[in-house]
């Protein structure tokens, strides 16, 4: 019954993030031109401010959009879409607009009186998507567990979380108000499912970009001309590299060896961190639940009580509690474990259950306990009284912490001494005086690695911000520190043709492929239509010819991919029709529909409610998107959106 509340796994975090992020991510789909045109100087921690439009709006409340919130959303979108880091500035501007538009919607919802009360929030947490986590089986998990959930899932405070939920509810109300009058006709629903439920089977010829690519074999002269024509592209093709000299050490190299921890230090740490070693009052229990549905009549209640009384009688006369729980309990989460609930903190269950659990002694079984869930029989197995764990019990936990702290501090001091001596006498002499080995690297690029170091990323990064011959500097290397100096730099430069020939060939081929693919597809399509036979045209041109299964729009076809993509054209063609060229990226296809099956009236009727819901959802989304765009334009034109600095509208990628 309470197992889910004891989990702190990735799934729970993702579920929470999806729920609370849904309104932010899906509410705004398009960028609105002009929103980044107005600017003002101000707090760099604030991305933008939004106030109500009009003269009086300038003197009312303004909503700040924080730069940290923009960056967090941008990072989250970057990770979710698995995009490279260099797109972060673009994603940050998109994220900024999403949050600005959210603030605009919040102002509009407030103006319409759609605010959410504390009672509305309480009801949402008890009955909405968070209920199964915060009120499992109707029982509140308690303030401490609630706060822990919010912090682990969102890294925000409870008050910020509740404010976010309130804001989402308010915007949902606004969306419902804006889209509430939307309807779709029965004919539109039938037509939509007729398209959605249609299945096709087709022959298709596949022109592969990879096959075309292999056939592109330019001469050296062609490649040299290509290399010259694209000189700007290759100007810095060979990245900057640096040669370093360094000496590294870890705790084993410290004078006197690894620092030792004294009993006095352990005692001091224990005294300062006693809150970490406090044990709460807890009880370990089993239970049997005979459930009574909410609103059940007296007869149903009496039957449940009678069954519970019979089980209690069996237990009192020597019956095995665990066996009886496994066979009879209505709590699916604990019955398979003989009713075992594990250790419970005081105040974490409903009052009647909590009182009995903490009143009984270990080994005792309760009488019937009536709660909102039904009738319980409870058996106490063990108890823990609230107490402070003694130092002898926790010393083994404290010593490694102090050892790490002391070693870290000693390593840092040692690195500063080594750095100071290296600046004065040179790295070689300073390292030799301490018995440390000097290493000279090969030329290393920014994304390179240093063999022999557990983590050389910090050393490489810092070396690329240092000048050649600059004074030695120290840097952490995962396990220990290193003192280094940049001894040589090779600037980014264009490659020699000979050494870069394979890369140039790859680029040349890649440039030629789209044109060749288009030309080959058009030639195939023309020939197929002249012959009125796709198979014969494919054979003449030595192009692979295949036949699909009978597939719907949710299906997949080899080479062509998902049928809701470029291949969707097949559903619009009559049986026996040869398509126009279909460019699906790395392949091109011409297809010939050989069979087409439309859904029967019975299938349309069966799927009518679901299809109507899908159409309504799409209509709501489209109408609300237009509403957001118009509202944003209104606020922007009225000067109600002020940015902290001038922003460049991001150019769309693939949109």
XYZ file of C-alpha atoms in Angstrom, residues 4-353:
350
model
C 5.500 3.381 -4.217
C 6.161 6.129 -1.681
C 9.415 4.511 -0.621
C 10.820 4.581 -4.164
C 13.119 7.314 -5.430
C 13.809 6.059 -8.913
C 14.272 7.595 -12.344
C 10.757 6.593 -13.428
C 9.154 8.594 -10.640
C 11.218 11.674 -11.472
C 10.455 11.413 -15.149
C 6.733 10.979 -14.462
C 6.670 14.067 -12.251
C 8.683 16.074 -14.776
C 6.335 15.079 -17.584
C 3.239 16.004 -15.580
C 4.397 19.377 -14.352
C 6.225 20.230 -17.572
C 3.371 19.349 -19.922
C 1.818 22.787 -19.936
C 5.162 24.489 -20.569
C 6.365 22.176 -23.331
C 3.153 21.630 -25.293
C 1.374 24.930 -24.790
C 3.486 26.880 -27.273
C 4.402 25.329 -30.594
C 5.330 28.191 -32.930
C 7.542 31.211 -32.511
C 5.743 34.517 -32.875
C 7.599 37.107 -35.009
C 8.337 40.362 -33.249
C 8.407 39.202 -29.660
C 12.155 39.728 -29.462
C 12.065 43.147 -31.097
C 11.635 45.259 -27.967
C 14.415 45.475 -25.433
C 15.420 47.264 -22.288
C 18.413 47.129 -20.029
C 17.976 45.716 -16.577
C 18.852 42.902 -14.149
C 20.900 40.243 -16.021
C 19.271 37.611 -13.779
C 15.915 38.472 -15.367
C 15.311 37.327 -18.951
C 12.157 39.440 -19.389
C 9.273 41.073 -17.558
C 5.608 40.958 -18.543
C 2.826 43.316 -17.436
C -0.727 43.938 -18.564
C -1.011 45.958 -21.799
C -2.269 49.531 -21.714
C -1.345 52.660 -19.770
C -2.477 51.383 -16.372
C -0.769 48.056 -16.936
C 2.594 49.801 -16.639
C 1.795 50.621 -13.013
C 0.413 47.191 -12.120
C 2.166 43.963 -11.174
C 4.927 42.773 -13.489
C 5.845 39.111 -13.838
C 9.585 38.414 -14.121
C 10.860 35.558 -16.280
C 14.089 34.488 -14.593
C 17.187 33.692 -16.629
C 17.781 30.583 -14.503
C 14.333 29.227 -15.411
C 15.024 29.866 -19.097
C 18.360 28.052 -18.926
C 16.885 25.096 -17.025
C 14.091 24.655 -19.571
C 16.553 24.986 -22.464
C 18.848 22.357 -20.966
C 15.894 20.024 -20.371
C 14.689 20.387 -23.966
C 18.223 19.873 -25.273
C 18.494 16.599 -23.331
C 14.997 15.381 -24.208
C 15.562 15.991 -27.926
C 19.159 14.691 -27.750
C 20.543 17.748 -29.496
C 24.214 18.841 -29.463
C 25.366 21.393 -26.896
C 26.156 24.065 -29.485
C 22.398 24.495 -30.030
C 21.921 25.672 -26.424
C 21.732 29.415 -27.347
C 19.006 28.640 -29.895
C 17.110 26.463 -27.398
C 17.476 29.163 -24.728
C 15.702 31.701 -26.937
C 12.918 29.222 -27.663
C 12.651 28.434 -23.944
C 12.591 32.156 -23.151
C 9.695 32.717 -25.522
C 7.783 29.752 -24.067
C 8.107 31.183 -20.553
C 7.272 34.721 -21.719
C 4.122 33.409 -23.388
C 3.266 31.470 -20.248
C 3.549 34.699 -18.245
C 1.306 36.459 -20.771
C -1.308 33.710 -20.440
C -1.110 33.964 -16.645
C -1.834 37.712 -16.798
C -4.796 37.069 -19.084
C -6.148 34.285 -16.857
C -5.856 36.553 -13.798
C -7.708 39.305 -15.666
C -10.563 36.856 -16.336
C -10.760 35.818 -12.682
C -9.578 32.235 -13.244
C -7.257 32.146 -10.222
C -6.882 28.858 -8.333
C -7.631 28.797 -4.608
C -5.841 26.812 -1.898
C -8.889 24.538 -1.743
C -8.630 23.935 -5.516
C -4.968 23.036 -5.038
C -5.755 20.633 -2.200
C -8.408 18.920 -4.318
C -6.023 18.631 -7.271
C -3.281 17.055 -5.157
C -5.744 14.569 -3.641
C -7.527 13.588 -6.856
C -5.260 14.547 -9.756
C -2.174 12.809 -11.186
C -0.174 13.429 -7.987
C -2.700 11.632 -5.762
C -1.157 8.169 -6.147
C 2.125 9.564 -4.782
C 0.977 12.039 -2.155
C -2.248 10.289 -1.032
C -1.810 6.560 -1.789
C -5.065 4.775 -0.952
C -6.325 8.111 0.333
C -3.672 8.399 3.065
C -1.410 11.482 3.150
C 2.292 10.557 3.147
C 3.185 13.346 5.560
C 4.972 16.681 5.249
C 8.523 15.308 5.366
C 7.914 12.752 2.611
C 6.035 15.355 0.553
C 8.959 17.804 0.754
C 11.457 15.049 -0.094
C 9.445 14.077 -3.165
C 9.307 17.626 -4.471
C 13.000 18.270 -3.845
C 14.194 15.008 -5.412
C 11.896 15.287 -8.450
C 12.188 19.013 -9.233
C 14.947 20.442 -7.013
C 12.513 23.159 -5.890
C 10.766 24.006 -2.632
C 7.299 22.833 -1.679
C 5.890 26.349 -2.018
C 7.365 26.735 -5.531
C 5.961 23.352 -6.511
C 2.478 24.234 -5.281
C 2.654 27.591 -7.046
C 3.578 25.756 -10.267
C 0.617 23.382 -9.899
C -1.698 26.328 -9.277
C -0.359 28.090 -12.349
C -0.869 24.986 -14.503
C -4.446 24.628 -13.261
C -5.170 28.267 -14.017
C -3.804 27.994 -17.562
C -5.795 24.798 -18.099
C -8.914 26.739 -17.123
C -8.003 29.443 -19.636
C -7.481 26.873 -22.382
C -10.831 25.229 -21.567
C -12.550 28.620 -21.711
C -10.960 29.539 -25.058
C -11.624 26.173 -26.722
C -14.828 25.184 -24.922
C -17.131 25.905 -27.880
C -15.205 23.782 -30.396
C -17.130 20.943 -32.038
C -16.579 18.533 -34.903
C -19.333 17.168 -37.122
C -20.192 13.481 -37.342
C -19.252 13.507 -41.028
C -15.833 14.956 -40.223
C -15.289 12.171 -37.685
C -16.310 9.475 -40.181
C -14.130 10.966 -42.917
C -11.174 11.194 -40.557
C -11.413 7.545 -39.529
C -11.979 6.502 -43.117
C -8.532 7.925 -43.885
C -7.025 6.771 -40.601
C -8.365 3.229 -40.902
C -7.482 2.650 -44.558
C -4.841 0.012 -45.334
C -2.786 -0.279 -48.497
C -0.457 -2.749 -50.132
C 1.963 -1.538 -52.759
C 4.912 -2.404 -54.952
C 7.815 0.002 -54.642
C 11.221 0.606 -56.181
C 13.943 1.946 -53.886
C 16.717 4.308 -54.947
C 19.349 4.327 -52.181
C 21.508 7.365 -51.487
C 24.216 5.037 -50.202
C 24.256 3.077 -53.470
C 24.470 6.313 -55.441
C 27.204 7.577 -53.132
C 29.366 4.515 -53.800
C 29.102 5.145 -57.510
C 30.549 8.661 -57.270
C 34.263 8.278 -58.067
C 35.769 11.646 -58.993
C 39.314 12.045 -60.277
C 42.039 13.654 -58.184
C 41.686 16.715 -60.384
C 37.955 16.952 -59.548
C 38.711 16.617 -55.856
C 41.464 19.239 -55.966
C 39.088 21.681 -57.671
C 36.432 20.923 -55.055
C 39.031 21.457 -52.314
C 39.979 24.874 -53.749
C 36.360 25.948 -54.270
C 35.593 25.150 -50.636
C 38.763 26.611 -49.159
C 36.795 28.591 -46.559
C 35.158 25.393 -45.315
C 38.523 23.687 -44.841
C 40.404 26.722 -43.495
C 40.285 25.354 -39.937
C 39.538 21.699 -40.651
C 42.562 20.595 -38.610
C 41.748 21.824 -35.072
C 44.140 23.605 -32.757
C 46.318 21.269 -30.696
C 48.609 21.842 -27.732
C 51.624 20.093 -26.249
C 51.777 20.075 -22.445
C 54.273 19.191 -19.775
C 52.885 18.230 -16.364
C 53.544 16.526 -13.058
C 50.663 14.832 -11.258
C 50.129 13.392 -7.786
C 47.445 11.905 -5.538
C 47.102 11.249 -1.796
C 49.766 8.514 -1.923
C 52.379 11.135 -2.883
C 51.678 13.436 0.054
C 54.503 13.891 2.564
C 53.808 11.537 5.458
C 51.297 9.571 3.382
C 47.535 9.629 3.614
C 46.295 11.916 6.438
C 45.063 10.055 9.514
C 41.867 10.847 11.388
C 41.989 11.192 15.191
C 39.279 10.243 17.670
C 39.043 13.928 18.630
C 38.199 14.843 15.031
C 35.611 12.071 14.854
C 34.006 13.324 18.078
C 33.924 16.910 16.780
C 32.303 15.855 13.510
C 29.774 13.726 15.432
C 28.885 16.644 17.690
C 28.345 18.969 14.685
C 26.221 16.498 12.700
C 24.076 14.789 15.308
C 20.945 15.545 13.298
C 22.201 13.006 10.726
C 22.301 10.251 13.329
C 18.896 10.762 14.892
C 16.654 7.674 14.560
C 12.928 8.384 14.408
C 10.374 6.371 16.319
C 9.339 3.545 14.004
C 7.271 0.394 14.053
C 7.424 -2.663 11.794
C 3.999 -4.182 11.136
C 1.977 -6.658 9.135
C -1.682 -6.121 8.378
C -4.722 -7.696 6.794
C -7.198 -5.408 5.041
C -10.769 -6.426 4.308
C -11.794 -3.572 2.052
C -15.098 -1.725 2.190
C -15.757 0.330 -0.961
C -16.434 4.028 -0.472
C -20.197 4.619 -0.148
C -20.950 0.925 0.478
C -24.280 0.071 2.088
C -24.689 -1.407 5.564
C -24.994 -4.981 4.236
C -21.662 -4.781 2.423
C -20.019 -3.255 5.494
C -21.418 -5.962 7.752
C -20.174 -8.732 5.451
C -16.654 -7.266 5.436
C -16.676 -6.897 9.205
C -17.856 -10.485 9.652
C -15.028 -11.786 7.447
C -12.481 -9.706 9.360
C -13.817 -10.965 12.715
C -13.493 -14.566 11.512
C -9.868 -13.980 10.468
C -9.096 -12.312 13.808
C -10.550 -15.326 15.624
C -8.295 -17.654 13.603
C -5.243 -15.559 14.469
C -6.131 -15.441 18.174
C -6.393 -19.241 18.214
C -2.974 -19.787 16.634
C -3.555 -19.183 12.923
C -0.549 -18.043 10.892
C -0.911 -14.304 10.299
C 1.249 -14.242 7.153
C -0.618 -17.139 5.530
C -4.013 -15.628 6.311
C -2.864 -12.249 4.926
C -1.591 -13.818 1.707
C -4.909 -15.600 1.126
C -7.386 -12.974 2.325
C -6.003 -9.404 2.422
C -7.380 -6.878 -0.069
C -4.157 -4.843 -0.032
C -2.361 -6.038 -3.206
C 0.866 -4.277 -2.276
C 1.427 -6.244 0.930
C -0.578 -9.491 0.672
C 2.077 -11.238 -1.446
C 4.522 -10.603 1.417
C 2.248 -11.931 4.111
C 0.838 -8.502 4.923
C 4.321 -7.036 5.529
C 4.374 -3.204 5.416
C 7.928 -2.713 6.677
C 9.057 0.144 8.919
C 6.608 3.026 9.348
C 7.227 6.478 10.825
C 4.717 7.925 13.241
C 2.036 10.005 11.481
C 2.521 8.449 8.055
C -0.701 6.425 8.001
C -4.348 7.198 8.744
C -4.912 8.111 12.435
C -6.736 4.934 13.503
C -4.035 2.699 12.030
